[in-house]
CSV table of C-alpha atoms in Angstrom, one decimal:
chain,number,residue,atom,x,y,z
S,21,MET,CA,24.6,-34.8,-0.4
S,22,SER,CA,26.2,-34.0,3.0
S,23,LEU,CA,29.4,-34.3,2.0
S,24,LEU,CA,29.3,-33.0,-1.6
S,25,ILE,CA,27.1,-29.7,0.0
S,26,LYS,CA,30.6,-29.2,2.1
S,27,LEU,CA,32.6,-29.7,-1.0
S,28,PHE,CA,30.9,-27.5,-3.7
S,29,ILE,CA,29.0,-24.6,-1.6
S,30,LYS,CA,31.1,-22.1,-0.2
S,31,ASP,CA,29.4,-20.5,3.0
S,32,ASN,CA,26.4,-23.7,2.8
S,33,GLU,CA,24.7,-22.5,5.6
S,34,ASN,CA,23.8,-18.8,4.6
S,35,VAL,CA,20.7,-20.1,2.7
S,36,SER,CA,19.4,-16.9,2.4
S,37,ALA,CA,21.9,-15.4,0.2
S,38,PRO,CA,20.7,-15.9,-3.6
S,39,SER,CA,24.4,-17.5,-4.9
S,40,VAL,CA,23.9,-20.2,-2.0
S,41,LYS,CA,20.7,-20.8,-3.2
S,42,LYS,CA,21.4,-21.3,-7.0
S,43,ALA,CA,24.7,-23.5,-5.7
S,44,TYR,CA,21.6,-25.7,-4.4
S,45,ALA,CA,20.2,-26.0,-6.9
S,46,GLU,CA,22.6,-27.2,-9.7
S,47,LEU,CA,24.0,-29.3,-7.3
S,48,SER,CA,20.7,-31.2,-7.0
S,49,SER,CA,20.6,-31.1,-10.7
S,50,ILE,CA,24.0,-32.4,-11.1
S,51,VAL,CA,23.5,-35.3,-8.9
S,52,GLY,CA,20.3,-36.0,-10.3
S,53,ILE,CA,21.6,-36.2,-13.8
S,54,VAL,CA,23.8,-38.8,-12.2
S,55,LEU,CA,21.6,-41.1,-10.7
S,56,ASN,CA,18.5,-40.7,-13.2
S,57,SER,CA,20.9,-41.4,-16.0
S,58,PHE,CA,22.4,-44.8,-14.0
S,59,LEU,CA,19.4,-46.4,-13.5
S,60,CYS,CA,17.9,-45.5,-16.9
S,61,ILE,CA,21.3,-47.2,-18.6
S,62,THR,CA,20.5,-50.1,-15.7
S,63,LYS,CA,16.4,-50.8,-16.7
S,64,VAL,CA,16.7,-50.3,-20.4
S,65,ILE,CA,19.7,-53.2,-20.6
S,66,ILE,CA,17.4,-55.9,-18.1
S,67,GLY,CA,14.1,-54.8,-19.9
S,68,PHE,CA,16.2,-55.8,-23.0
S,69,PHE,CA,17.2,-58.9,-22.1
S,70,SER,CA,13.8,-59.5,-19.8
S,71,HIS,CA,11.4,-58.4,-22.7
S,72,SER,CA,9.3,-56.3,-20.4
S,73,ILE,CA,7.9,-53.4,-21.6
S,74,ALA,CA,7.6,-52.2,-18.1
S,75,ILE,CA,11.1,-52.1,-16.8
S,76,SER,CA,12.3,-50.6,-20.3
S,77,ALA,CA,9.1,-47.8,-20.2
S,78,ASP,CA,10.6,-47.4,-16.4
S,79,GLY,CA,14.2,-46.7,-17.5
S,80,PHE,CA,12.7,-44.6,-19.9
S,81,ASN,CA,11.1,-42.7,-17.3
S,82,ASN,CA,14.5,-42.1,-15.8
S,83,LEU,CA,16.0,-41.0,-18.9
S,84,SER,CA,13.1,-38.0,-19.1
S,85,ASP,CA,14.4,-37.5,-15.7
S,86,ALA,CA,17.9,-37.4,-16.1
S,87,GLY,CA,16.9,-34.8,-19.3
S,88,THR,CA,14.8,-32.3,-16.5
S,89,SER,CA,17.9,-32.0,-14.5
S,90,LEU,CA,19.8,-31.3,-17.5
S,91,VAL,CA,17.4,-28.6,-18.7
S,92,SER,CA,17.0,-26.9,-15.0
S,93,LEU,CA,21.1,-27.1,-14.5
S,94,LEU,CA,20.7,-25.1,-17.7
S,95,GLY,CA,18.3,-22.8,-16.6
S,96,PHE,CA,20.2,-22.3,-13.3
S,97,LYS,CA,23.3,-21.6,-15.0
S,98,ILE,CA,21.6,-18.7,-17.1
S,99,ALA,CA,19.3,-17.7,-14.4
S,100,LYS,CA,22.2,-16.7,-12.3
S,101,TYR,CA,23.2,-13.5,-14.3
S,102,GLY,CA,21.7,-10.1,-12.5
S,103,GLY,CA,19.8,-7.5,-14.3
S,104,GLY,CA,21.0,-5.4,-16.8
S,105,ASN,CA,19.8,-2.7,-19.3
S,106,VAL,CA,17.9,-5.5,-21.8
S,107,HIS,CA,16.6,-7.4,-18.1
S,108,PRO,CA,17.2,-4.8,-15.4
S,109,PHE,CA,15.3,-8.0,-13.0
S,110,GLY,CA,17.3,-10.6,-13.6
S,111,HIS,CA,17.1,-13.4,-15.6
S,112,GLY,CA,15.2,-15.8,-12.6
S,113,ARG,CA,12.7,-16.8,-14.4
S,114,ILE,CA,14.4,-18.6,-17.0
S,115,GLU,CA,14.2,-21.3,-14.8
S,116,TRP,CA,10.6,-21.2,-15.4
S,117,ILE,CA,10.7,-20.9,-18.9
S,118,MET,CA,13.2,-23.9,-19.3
S,119,GLY,CA,10.4,-25.9,-16.7
S,120,ILE,CA,7.7,-25.5,-19.2
S,121,PHE,CA,9.8,-27.2,-22.0
S,122,THR,CA,10.4,-29.9,-20.0
S,123,SER,CA,7.2,-30.5,-18.6
S,124,ILE,CA,5.9,-30.4,-22.4
S,125,ALA,CA,8.7,-33.7,-23.3
S,126,VAL,CA,7.9,-36.0,-20.3
S,127,LEU,CA,3.7,-35.4,-21.3
S,128,PHE,CA,5.0,-36.4,-25.0
S,129,MET,CA,7.3,-39.1,-23.6
S,130,GLY,CA,4.4,-40.9,-21.2
S,131,ILE,CA,1.9,-40.7,-24.1
S,132,GLN,CA,4.5,-42.5,-26.4
S,133,LEU,CA,5.5,-45.0,-23.6
S,134,ALA,CA,1.5,-45.9,-22.9
S,135,ASP,CA,1.4,-46.5,-27.0
S,136,SER,CA,4.2,-49.4,-26.6
S,137,SER,CA,2.3,-50.2,-23.7
S,138,ILE,CA,-1.1,-51.0,-25.1
S,139,GLU,CA,1.5,-52.7,-28.2
S,140,THR,CA,2.4,-54.7,-25.2
S,141,ILE,CA,-1.1,-55.6,-24.0
S,142,THR,CA,-2.0,-56.9,-27.8
S,143,ASN,CA,1.1,-58.7,-29.0
S,144,PRO,CA,2.9,-60.0,-25.2
S,145,GLU,CA,6.2,-61.7,-25.7
S,146,LYS,CA,7.7,-64.0,-23.0
S,147,PHE,CA,9.1,-62.5,-19.7
S,148,LEU,CA,12.4,-63.9,-19.1
S,149,PHE,CA,13.0,-64.0,-15.2
S,150,SER,CA,16.4,-62.7,-13.2
S,151,PRO,CA,17.3,-62.2,-9.5
S,152,ALA,CA,18.5,-59.0,-11.0
S,153,ILE,CA,15.4,-57.8,-12.2
S,154,ILE,CA,14.3,-57.7,-8.5
S,155,VAL,CA,17.6,-56.3,-7.6
S,156,VAL,CA,17.6,-53.2,-9.7
S,157,LEU,CA,14.4,-52.7,-8.8
S,158,ILE,CA,14.5,-52.5,-5.5
S,159,LEU,CA,17.6,-50.4,-6.1
S,160,SER,CA,16.0,-48.1,-8.3
S,161,ILE,CA,13.3,-47.6,-5.0
S,162,PHE,CA,15.3,-46.4,-2.5
S,163,VAL,CA,17.7,-43.9,-5.1
S,164,LYS,CA,14.3,-42.5,-6.0
S,165,GLY,CA,13.1,-42.3,-2.2
S,166,TYR,CA,16.4,-41.1,-1.3
S,167,MET,CA,16.2,-38.4,-4.5
S,168,TYR,CA,12.9,-37.1,-3.2
S,169,LEU,CA,14.1,-36.5,0.2
S,170,TYR,CA,17.3,-34.1,-1.2
S,171,ASN,CA,15.0,-32.3,-3.2
S,172,LYS,CA,12.4,-31.9,-1.3
S,173,ASN,CA,15.2,-29.9,1.4
S,174,PHE,CA,16.4,-28.6,-1.3
S,175,SER,CA,13.1,-26.4,-3.0
S,176,GLN,CA,12.1,-25.5,0.7
S,177,ILE,CA,16.0,-23.4,0.8
S,178,THR,CA,15.8,-22.2,-2.7
S,179,ASP,CA,12.0,-22.1,-3.2
S,180,SER,CA,12.6,-23.1,-6.9
S,181,GLU,CA,9.5,-24.2,-9.2
S,182,THR,CA,11.8,-26.9,-10.7
S,183,LEU,CA,13.4,-28.9,-7.5
S,184,LYS,CA,9.2,-29.1,-6.4
S,185,ALA,CA,8.3,-30.7,-9.1
S,186,THR,CA,11.5,-32.5,-8.9
S,187,ALA,CA,10.6,-34.4,-5.5
S,188,THR,CA,7.2,-34.4,-6.7
S,189,ASP,CA,8.3,-36.3,-9.6
S,190,CYS,CA,10.6,-38.8,-7.4
S,191,ILE,CA,8.1,-40.0,-5.2
S,192,SER,CA,6.0,-40.7,-8.4
S,193,ASP,CA,9.3,-43.0,-9.4
S,194,CYS,CA,8.9,-44.6,-6.5
S,195,MET,CA,5.4,-45.6,-6.9
S,196,ALA,CA,5.8,-46.7,-10.4
S,197,THR,CA,8.7,-48.9,-9.9
S,198,PHE,CA,7.1,-50.8,-7.4
S,199,ALA,CA,4.1,-51.5,-9.3
S,200,VAL,CA,6.9,-52.7,-11.8
S,201,LEU,CA,8.2,-54.6,-9.2
S,202,LEU,CA,5.1,-56.3,-8.5
S,203,SER,CA,4.3,-56.5,-12.2
S,204,THR,CA,7.9,-59.0,-11.8
S,205,ILE,CA,7.1,-60.7,-9.4
S,206,VAL,CA,3.2,-61.8,-10.4
S,207,SER,CA,4.4,-62.8,-13.8
S,208,GLN,CA,7.0,-64.9,-12.1
S,209,ILE,CA,5.1,-66.7,-9.6
S,210,SER,CA,1.7,-67.6,-12.0
S,211,ASP,CA,0.7,-67.3,-15.4
S,212,TRP,CA,-0.4,-63.8,-15.3
S,213,GLN,CA,0.9,-61.3,-18.1
S,214,ILE,CA,0.5,-57.8,-16.4
S,215,ASP,CA,3.4,-56.6,-17.9
S,216,GLY,CA,1.8,-54.6,-20.2
S,217,TYR,CA,-0.5,-53.3,-18.2
S,218,CYS,CA,2.2,-51.9,-15.6
S,219,GLY,CA,3.3,-50.4,-18.5
S,220,VAL,CA,0.6,-48.9,-18.8
S,221,PHE,CA,0.5,-47.4,-15.3
S,222,VAL,CA,4.0,-45.9,-15.2
S,223,SER,CA,3.0,-43.9,-18.5
S,224,VAL,CA,0.2,-42.6,-16.5
S,225,PHE,CA,2.4,-41.7,-14.0
S,226,ILE,CA,4.8,-40.0,-16.0
S,227,ILE,CA,2.3,-37.7,-17.9
S,228,ILE,CA,0.4,-36.9,-14.5
S,229,SER,CA,4.0,-35.8,-13.7
S,230,GLY,CA,4.3,-34.0,-16.6
S,231,ALA,CA,1.0,-32.2,-16.4
S,232,LYS,CA,1.2,-31.4,-12.2
S,233,SER,CA,5.1,-29.8,-13.0
S,234,LEU,CA,3.5,-27.8,-16.2
S,235,TRP,CA,0.3,-26.5,-14.4
S,236,GLU,CA,2.9,-25.3,-11.2
S,237,ILE,CA,5.3,-23.7,-13.7
S,238,LEU,CA,1.9,-22.0,-15.8
S,239,GLY,CA,0.8,-21.1,-11.8
S,240,ARG,CA,4.2,-19.2,-11.1
S,241,ILE,CA,4.2,-17.3,-14.3
S,242,MET,CA,0.9,-16.3,-14.1
S,243,GLY,CA,1.3,-14.8,-10.4
S,244,LYS,CA,1.1,-17.0,-7.0
S,245,SER,CA,0.3,-15.9,-3.7
S,246,ALA,CA,3.3,-14.6,-2.1
S,247,ASP,CA,4.6,-17.3,1.0
S,248,GLN,CA,2.8,-16.6,4.0
S,249,ASN,CA,5.7,-16.9,6.4
S,250,THR,CA,7.6,-14.1,4.0
S,251,ILE,CA,4.3,-11.7,4.6
S,252,ASN,CA,4.3,-12.7,8.3
S,253,PHE,CA,7.3,-11.0,8.8
S,254,ILE,CA,7.3,-8.1,7.3
S,255,LEU,CA,4.4,-7.3,8.8
S,256,GLN,CA,5.3,-7.9,12.4
S,257,MET,CA,8.7,-6.4,11.5
S,258,ILE,CA,6.2,-3.2,10.1
S,259,HIS,CA,4.2,-3.7,13.4
S,260,GLU,CA,7.7,-2.5,15.5
S,261,TYR,CA,6.6,0.9,14.2
S,262,PRO,CA,3.7,2.6,16.3
S,263,GLU,CA,3.5,5.6,13.9
S,264,ILE,CA,2.5,3.7,10.7
S,265,VAL,CA,-1.2,3.2,11.4
S,266,ASP,CA,-2.1,0.8,8.7
S,267,VAL,CA,-1.1,-1.4,5.5
S,268,PRO,CA,-3.6,-1.5,3.1
S,269,HIS,CA,-1.8,-2.8,0.5
S,270,LEU,CA,1.8,-5.1,0.6
S,271,MET,CA,2.2,-7.0,-2.7
S,272,LEU,CA,6.1,-9.2,-3.7
S,273,HIS,CA,6.6,-9.2,-7.5
S,274,ASP,CA,8.0,-12.6,-8.2
S,275,TYR,CA,11.2,-12.3,-10.4
S,276,GLY,CA,12.3,-15.9,-10.4
S,277,PHE,CA,15.0,-17.6,-8.2
S,278,SER,CA,14.7,-15.8,-4.9
S,279,TYR,CA,14.8,-12.1,-6.3
S,280,PHE,CA,11.8,-10.4,-5.6
S,281,VAL,CA,10.6,-6.5,-5.6
S,282,ILE,CA,8.3,-5.5,-2.1
S,283,SER,CA,5.9,-2.8,-2.8
S,284,MET,CA,3.8,-1.6,0.1
S,285,ASN,CA,1.4,1.5,0.8
S,286,ILE,CA,1.5,2.5,5.0
S,287,THR,CA,-0.4,5.0,6.1
S,288,GLY,CA,0.0,7.4,9.0
S,289,TYR,CA,-0.7,10.6,9.6
S,290,LYS,CA,1.7,14.2,8.5
S,291,LYS,CA,2.5,14.7,12.0
S,292,ASP,CA,4.8,11.7,12.5
S,293,SER,CA,6.5,12.2,8.9
S,294,GLU,CA,9.9,12.3,9.8
S,295,GLN,CA,9.3,9.6,11.7
S,296,LEU,CA,7.8,7.8,9.2
S,297,TYR,CA,10.4,8.6,7.0
S,298,ILE,CA,12.9,7.3,8.8
S,299,ALA,CA,10.9,3.9,9.3
S,300,ILE,CA,10.9,3.5,5.7
S,301,LYS,CA,14.3,4.0,5.4
S,302,GLU,CA,14.6,1.1,8.5
S,303,ILE,CA,12.7,-1.2,6.8
S,304,SER,CA,13.9,-1.4,3.6
S,305,HIS,CA,16.9,-2.2,4.9
S,306,LEU,CA,16.0,-4.6,6.8
S,307,LEU,CA,14.1,-6.0,4.0
S,308,ASP,CA,17.6,-6.0,2.2
S,309,THR,CA,19.6,-7.6,4.6
S,310,LYS,CA,16.9,-10.6,4.9
S,311,PHE,CA,15.9,-11.2,1.5
S,312,HIS,CA,18.9,-9.4,-0.7
S,313,CYS,CA,15.5,-7.7,-2.4
S,314,ASP,CA,14.3,-4.5,-3.8
S,315,CYS,CA,11.9,-2.4,-1.3
S,316,PHE,CA,9.6,0.4,-2.5
S,317,ILE,CA,7.1,2.0,0.4
S,318,GLN,CA,4.3,5.1,-0.1
S,319,ILE,CA,3.1,6.6,2.8
S,320,ASP,CA,-0.5,7.9,2.4
S,321,TYR,CA,-0.9,11.1,5.2
S,322,LEU,CA,-4.5,10.3,7.1
S,323,MET,CA,-7.4,12.8,7.6
S,324,ASN,CA,-9.1,12.2,11.0
S,325,ASP,CA,-12.2,13.1,10.3
S,326,GLU,CA,-14.4,9.9,11.5
S,327,GLU,CA,-17.8,12.0,10.6
S,328,LEU,CA,-16.9,12.2,6.8
S,329,ALA,CA,-15.7,9.0,6.6
S,330,GLN,CA,-18.9,7.7,8.1
S,331,LYS,CA,-21.0,9.6,6.0
S,332,LEU,CA,-19.1,8.7,2.5
S,333,ILE,CA,-19.6,4.7,3.6
S,334,GLN,CA,-22.9,4.4,4.5
S,335,LYS,CA,-23.2,6.5,0.8
S,336,ILE,CA,-21.5,3.6,-0.9
S,337,GLN,CA,-22.6,0.9,1.6
S,338,LEU,CA,-26.2,2.0,-0.4
S,339,VAL,CA,-25.0,1.5,-3.6
S,340,LEU,CA,-23.3,-1.8,-2.9
S,341,GLN,CA,-27.0,-3.3,-1.3
S,342,LYS,CA,-28.4,-3.1,-4.7
S,343,TYR,CA,-26.2,-5.7,-5.9
S,344,SER,CA,-25.4,-7.9,-3.2
S,345,ASP,CA,-24.9,-8.5,0.8
S,346,GLY,CA,-22.0,-10.1,0.4
S,347,ILE,CA,-19.8,-7.0,-1.2
S,348,TYR,CA,-18.0,-5.6,1.8
S,349,ILE,CA,-15.4,-2.4,1.8
S,350,ARG,CA,-11.9,-2.5,3.4
S,351,HIS,CA,-8.7,-0.2,4.0
S,352,PHE,CA,-11.4,2.8,3.9
S,353,ARG,CA,-9.5,6.0,4.2
S,354,LEU,CA,-9.2,9.2,3.2
S,355,ILE,CA,-6.1,10.7,2.2
S,356,GLU,CA,-4.0,14.4,2.2
S,357,SER,CA,-2.8,14.4,-1.4
S,358,GLY,CA,-1.6,18.1,-2.0
S,359,THR,CA,-4.0,20.5,-3.2
S,360,HIS,CA,-7.3,17.9,-3.1
S,361,THR,CA,-8.7,14.7,-0.9
S,362,ASN,CA,-8.3,11.3,-2.2
S,363,ILE,CA,-11.2,8.1,-0.7
S,364,ALA,CA,-9.4,5.2,-0.9
S,365,PHE,CA,-10.8,1.8,-0.5
S,366,ASP,CA,-11.0,-1.8,-1.3
S,367,LEU,CA,-14.4,-3.3,-2.5
S,368,ILE,CA,-14.6,-7.2,-2.4
S,369,TYR,CA,-17.3,-8.8,-4.5
S,370,PRO,CA,-18.2,-12.4,-4.9
S,371,ALA,CA,-17.0,-14.0,-8.1
S,372,ASP,CA,-20.5,-14.1,-9.8
S,373,LEU,CA,-20.4,-10.4,-9.6
S,374,GLN,CA,-17.2,-10.2,-11.3
S,375,ASN,CA,-18.9,-8.7,-14.7
S,376,LYS,CA,-20.6,-5.9,-12.9
S,377,GLU,CA,-17.5,-4.4,-11.3
S,378,GLU,CA,-17.0,-1.6,-13.3
S,379,LYS,CA,-20.7,-0.5,-12.9
S,380,ILE,CA,-20.6,-0.8,-10.1
S,381,ARG,CA,-17.4,1.4,-9.3
S,382,GLN,CA,-19.0,4.1,-11.9
S,383,GLU,CA,-22.0,4.0,-9.7
S,384,ILE,CA,-19.9,4.5,-6.5
S,385,GLU,CA,-18.0,7.5,-8.4
S,386,THR,CA,-20.3,9.6,-9.4
S,387,ILE,CA,-22.5,9.5,-5.9
S,388,ILE,CA,-19.6,10.4,-4.5
S,389,ASN,CA,-18.7,13.0,-7.1
S,390,SER,CA,-22.1,14.5,-7.3
S,391,GLU,CA,-21.7,15.8,-3.7
S,392,TYR,CA,-18.1,16.3,-3.1
S,393,PRO,CA,-16.6,17.1,-6.8
S,394,GLN,CA,-13.1,18.4,-5.1
S,395,TYR,CA,-12.4,14.4,-3.4
S,396,TYR,CA,-10.7,11.8,-5.9
S,397,THR,CA,-12.0,8.8,-5.5
S,398,THR,CA,-9.7,5.2,-6.1
S,399,ILE,CA,-11.1,1.9,-5.5
S,400,LYS,CA,-9.2,-1.0,-5.9
S,401,SER,CA,-11.5,-4.2,-6.5
S,402,MET,CA,-10.7,-7.7,-5.5
S,403,ILE,CA,-12.6,-11.0,-6.0
S,404,ARG,CA,-13.2,-12.3,-2.6
S,405,ARG,CA,-11.4,-15.5,-1.5
S,406,GLU,CA,-11.9,-17.5,1.3
S,407,ARG,CA,-8.9,-16.3,3.4
S,408,PHE,CA,-10.0,-12.4,3.2
S,409,ARG,CA,-11.8,-11.5,6.2
S,410,LEU,CA,-13.5,-7.9,7.3
S,411,GLY,CA,-10.3,-6.6,10.0
S,412,GLN,CA,-7.7,-8.0,7.8
S,413,THR,CA,-4.9,-5.5,7.5
S,414,HIS,CA,-3.2,-6.4,4.3
S,415,LYS,CA,-3.4,-8.1,0.5
S,416,THR,CA,-1.4,-11.0,-0.5
S,417,CYS,CA,0.0,-10.7,-4.1
């Protein structure tokens, strides 16, 4: 792989560049197609002549892996196209869509092979042993182990859900092939006919791998939490600017294949408006240089009125106490907004109160507006997670 990287990936050490990440992903898929096709042909031939359904099942598993790599390669090719009038955020999410179809195909393959294996259990055929079988299976374990290593490495470089799922599938294949190897040895040295049972075992691995891959891709589409290392890097960069008081909200919008948009709210005081403007320009430039992403930053100018803030917090807490001690306020701030003042805060509540979230919000707005009709209230409600704690200064999304 190191040789192929040097031959086919230009500027291969610049792994932060999207074009380099896509080149790594394409190379991984092409090598996966070649190696899986080789393993499939070898195992199917050996399984046919030895009457071993387990070996044949393992071979068809490699065929499904080759198909997965082929579809992934197609997805990577389409994902290379940038944004346009129709799809302004690029085509990176095509990889996820391709991954869904691939995962479903793997699931059906596993179910079909399970059916064939059960048929072998009920109507077994005599197993014909050959030393070539042992050689092929051991070779397969080493090849799949190597594929796991480079796919895991490439998935870290590219942050590709497809390559992560491929790496998981490779290690599962190693275990499944080991089971077939065990079946072959046991069948040779004893009268135990466990070939069909091992075929079922292999099929279960295929089904589990397909289901896991599908679940991970769906999770990415639904919106998973941002990489914590990326979040920490951004926050550390922001902390270099003392005029920025806080970062109430920081979000990464993932559009697939290393392209994402960063949006954030920062707070400061109007007296530092010039420095804040310079700061957000520098931060946007640094983030674009580092991640090749778009960045949108909103500045909220704070009011320095501690007495009013405490009075409002007490009123809000009176409402919250009626529902649960587990609800708390985060990032409370008074924001200057031209002709009016905006009261903004996050409301963190337990999952069992989710159906009452709108009622709680309305009660808070009513009690504030009754005494301060000139103020606008902005409440952002979130279900409490274990990683959220009082005193945290940001939200990942």
